[in-house]
Short mmCIF file of C-alpha atoms in Angstrom, two decimals:
data_model
loop_
_atom_site.label_atom_id
_atom_site.label_comp_id
_atom_site.label_asym_id
_atom_site.label_seq_id
_atom_site.Cartn_x
_atom_site.Cartn_y
_atom_site.Cartn_z
CA MET U 1 15.11 24.80 -8.22
CA SER U 2 12.49 22.21 -9.17
CA LYS U 3 9.98 20.55 -6.92
CA GLU U 4 10.34 16.80 -6.61
CA TRP U 5 8.94 14.01 -4.45
CA TYR U 6 10.95 12.52 -1.59
CA VAL U 7 10.25 9.65 0.79
CA LEU U 8 10.44 10.14 4.55
CA HIS U 9 10.85 7.33 7.03
CA THR U 10 8.65 7.79 10.09
CA TYR U 11 7.69 5.90 13.19
CA SER U 12 5.09 3.35 12.10
CA GLY U 13 1.60 4.46 13.04
CA TYR U 14 2.58 8.15 13.10
CA GLU U 15 2.32 8.79 9.34
CA ASN U 16 -0.77 11.04 9.56
CA LYS U 17 0.64 12.91 12.57
CA VAL U 18 3.90 13.53 10.67
CA LYS U 19 1.86 14.81 7.71
CA GLU U 20 0.00 17.24 10.02
CA ASN U 21 3.26 18.33 11.70
CA ILE U 22 4.96 19.08 8.36
CA GLU U 23 1.91 21.00 7.15
CA MET U 24 1.85 23.09 10.37
CA ARG U 25 5.61 23.73 10.25
CA THR U 26 5.43 24.68 6.56
CA GLU U 27 2.76 27.25 7.39
CA SER U 28 4.33 28.61 10.60
CA MET U 29 7.78 28.95 8.97
CA ASN U 30 6.33 30.45 5.78
CA MET U 31 7.75 27.68 3.54
CA GLN U 32 4.71 27.19 1.25
CA ASP U 33 6.89 28.16 -1.72
CA HIS U 34 9.32 25.32 -0.96
CA ILE U 35 7.28 22.52 0.63
CA PHE U 36 4.17 21.73 -1.42
CA ARG U 37 2.29 18.49 -0.84
CA ILE U 38 2.54 15.78 1.80
CA ALA U 39 0.96 12.39 1.12
CA VAL U 40 0.36 9.23 3.13
CA PRO U 41 -0.39 6.60 0.43
CA GLU U 42 -3.42 4.49 1.34
CA GLU U 43 -5.60 1.96 -0.40
CA GLU U 44 -9.03 0.54 0.21
CA VAL U 45 -8.91 -3.14 1.14
CA VAL U 46 -11.84 -5.51 1.12
CA GLU U 47 -11.44 -8.14 3.82
CA LYS U 48 -13.51 -11.23 3.21
CA THR U 49 -14.32 -13.37 6.23
CA ASP U 50 -16.82 -16.20 5.89
CA GLY U 51 -18.31 -14.62 2.79
CA VAL U 52 -18.84 -11.23 4.48
CA GLU U 53 -16.97 -8.32 2.91
CA LYS U 54 -15.68 -5.47 5.07
CA LYS U 55 -13.98 -2.42 3.59
CA LYS U 56 -11.12 -0.72 5.38
CA VAL U 57 -8.35 1.71 4.47
CA GLU U 58 -4.76 0.58 4.97
CA LYS U 59 -1.48 2.39 4.56
CA THR U 60 0.19 1.28 1.34
CA PHE U 61 3.65 1.89 2.82
CA PRO U 62 3.47 1.80 6.64
CA GLY U 63 6.21 3.93 8.18
CA TYR U 64 6.63 6.18 5.13
CA VAL U 65 5.37 9.62 4.10
CA LEU U 66 5.86 11.34 0.73
CA VAL U 67 6.71 15.02 0.50
CA GLU U 68 6.84 17.21 -2.61
CA MET U 69 9.38 19.96 -2.08
CA GLU U 70 12.27 21.95 -3.48
CA MET U 71 15.37 20.51 -1.89
CA SER U 72 16.96 23.54 -0.25
CA ASP U 73 18.99 23.47 2.97
CA GLU U 74 16.18 25.23 4.83
CA ALA U 75 13.35 23.00 3.51
CA TRP U 76 15.44 19.87 4.14
CA PHE U 77 16.17 21.01 7.70
CA ILE U 78 12.50 21.78 8.47
CA VAL U 79 11.22 18.45 7.15
CA ARG U 80 14.09 16.39 8.57
CA ASN U 81 13.60 17.85 12.07
CA THR U 82 9.82 17.38 12.17
CA PRO U 83 8.78 15.25 15.17
CA GLY U 84 8.21 11.64 14.09
CA VAL U 85 10.51 11.83 11.04
CA THR U 86 13.48 9.47 11.38
CA GLY U 87 15.09 10.45 8.07
CA PHE U 88 14.85 10.67 4.32
CA VAL U 89 14.99 7.48 2.25
CA GLY U 90 17.93 7.66 -0.16
CA SER U 91 20.07 9.83 2.11
CA HIS U 92 23.49 8.50 3.00
CA GLY U 93 23.74 10.23 6.35
CA ALA U 94 26.14 12.95 7.45
CA GLY U 95 23.73 15.64 6.22
CA SER U 96 23.68 14.43 2.61
CA LYS U 97 20.61 15.26 0.55
CA PRO U 98 18.36 12.35 -0.51
CA SER U 99 17.55 11.21 -4.02
CA PRO U 100 14.07 12.14 -5.30
CA LEU U 101 11.58 9.59 -6.61
CA LEU U 102 11.44 9.10 -10.37
CA PRO U 103 8.31 10.53 -12.07
CA GLU U 104 7.04 7.02 -12.93
CA GLU U 105 7.51 5.89 -9.31
CA ILE U 106 5.46 8.74 -7.90
CA ALA U 107 2.82 8.26 -10.63
CA ALA U 108 2.42 4.60 -9.63
CA ILE U 109 2.31 5.40 -5.90
CA LEU U 110 -0.17 8.27 -6.13
CA GLY U 111 -2.41 6.51 -8.60
CA ASP U 112 -1.68 8.55 -11.72
CA ALA U 113 -0.66 5.26 -13.31
CA PRO U 114 -2.68 2.07 -13.52
CA MET U 115 -2.48 0.15 -10.24
CA PRO U 116 -4.96 -2.14 -8.58
CA SER U 117 -7.29 0.11 -6.62
CA GLN U 118 -8.68 -2.55 -4.38
CA ARG U 119 -7.15 -5.53 -2.65
CA VAL U 120 -9.07 -8.42 -1.11
CA GLU U 121 -7.94 -10.06 2.08
CA LEU U 122 -9.11 -13.67 2.26
CA ASN U 123 -8.60 -15.45 5.58
CA VAL U 124 -7.79 -18.95 4.33
CA GLU U 125 -4.93 -21.43 4.54
CA GLU U 126 -3.66 -24.11 2.20
CA GLY U 127 -5.89 -27.14 2.65
CA ASP U 128 -9.04 -25.09 3.36
CA TYR U 129 -12.10 -25.64 1.21
CA VAL U 130 -13.66 -22.81 -0.78
CA SER U 131 -16.81 -22.35 -2.82
CA ILE U 132 -16.31 -20.72 -6.19
CA ILE U 133 -18.80 -17.87 -6.49
CA ASP U 134 -17.72 -16.25 -9.76
CA GLY U 135 -16.30 -17.20 -13.15
CA ALA U 136 -16.30 -20.36 -15.27
CA PHE U 137 -16.16 -22.67 -12.24
CA SER U 138 -18.93 -20.90 -10.32
CA GLY U 139 -20.97 -23.31 -8.20
CA LEU U 140 -18.09 -25.76 -7.70
CA SER U 141 -16.05 -26.30 -4.54
CA GLY U 142 -12.43 -27.21 -4.10
CA GLN U 143 -9.45 -27.42 -1.80
CA ILE U 144 -6.76 -24.72 -1.76
CA GLU U 145 -3.44 -26.07 -2.99
CA GLU U 146 -1.49 -22.80 -3.11
CA ILE U 147 -1.97 -19.17 -2.06
CA ASP U 148 -0.28 -16.19 -3.75
CA ARG U 149 -1.09 -13.27 -1.43
CA ASP U 150 1.07 -10.83 -3.43
CA HIS U 151 -1.22 -11.22 -6.45
CA ASP U 152 -4.46 -12.20 -4.62
CA LYS U 153 -4.60 -15.56 -6.40
CA LEU U 154 -5.31 -19.14 -5.35
CA LYS U 155 -4.73 -22.53 -6.92
CA VAL U 156 -7.73 -24.64 -6.07
CA VAL U 157 -8.12 -28.36 -6.78
CA ILE U 158 -11.62 -29.03 -8.12
CA GLU U 159 -13.24 -32.17 -9.46
CA MET U 160 -14.52 -31.99 -13.02
CA PHE U 161 -15.71 -34.93 -15.10
CA GLY U 162 -14.45 -37.34 -12.45
CA ARG U 163 -10.91 -35.94 -12.52
CA GLU U 164 -9.03 -33.48 -10.32
CA THR U 165 -8.17 -30.21 -12.03
CA VAL U 166 -6.28 -27.23 -10.69
CA ALA U 167 -7.98 -23.87 -11.26
CA GLU U 168 -6.21 -20.53 -10.72
CA LEU U 169 -8.68 -18.11 -9.18
CA ASP U 170 -8.72 -14.57 -7.81
CA PHE U 171 -9.57 -14.03 -4.14
CA VAL U 172 -12.81 -12.28 -5.18
CA GLN U 173 -14.00 -15.42 -6.97
CA VAL U 174 -14.19 -17.61 -3.85
CA LYS U 175 -15.58 -17.74 -0.34
CA LYS U 176 -14.36 -19.95 2.46
CA GLU U 177 -16.57 -22.93 3.19
CA ASP U 178 -17.73 -23.62 6.71
CA ILE U 179 -16.97 -27.22 7.53
#
C-alpha cells in the first residue's frame, strides 16, 4: 500500500485542533505506520492599511486539513471519526474511500512547487486614490479604476504628459492616499 495525500473537510476554525486530534489518535492507536503527516496549509499575508504593513498568517484553505496516509479501512476509520472531521473530500458517501490528491496538487499546496509566498491585502475600493511608491510610475498618484484581488493587481488612472493613462500595478507598489 502506498502513502498518499488526502483532503479532510473540517469545521472552519478547528483545523489546528483536528490536526492535534489526528496526531494524538495516531499515536494512541499505534497507527504511525499508516498515518504519516497532517498539514494545515497557511501563508503569510501582508496587510497594508494607510501605508502601514502588518504581517499575519492565514489559512490557505479554511475548513480543510491535509493528511498523508495509507488508505486502509482502519486508518480511514480513525481519521474519519476524529472529532471535528466532517468527511473526506472526494468521497462519495456510503463508506466509499476518497480519491487522493495528485502529486502536482500536493506539491503546489505544500510549497514544493513555485507559488506566491506572500500576499498583500490592500484596503481600497474602486474610486480611491493611491500614491505609487514603487516602479516606473513611482511618485505619481492616481485613481483606482479596477481591482483584481485574486492576482493582487490594480488598474490605476494616472495623468502623464497632460493625458490620462491606465497603469496596471501590484498591490505592493501603491499606498492609499489620505484625502
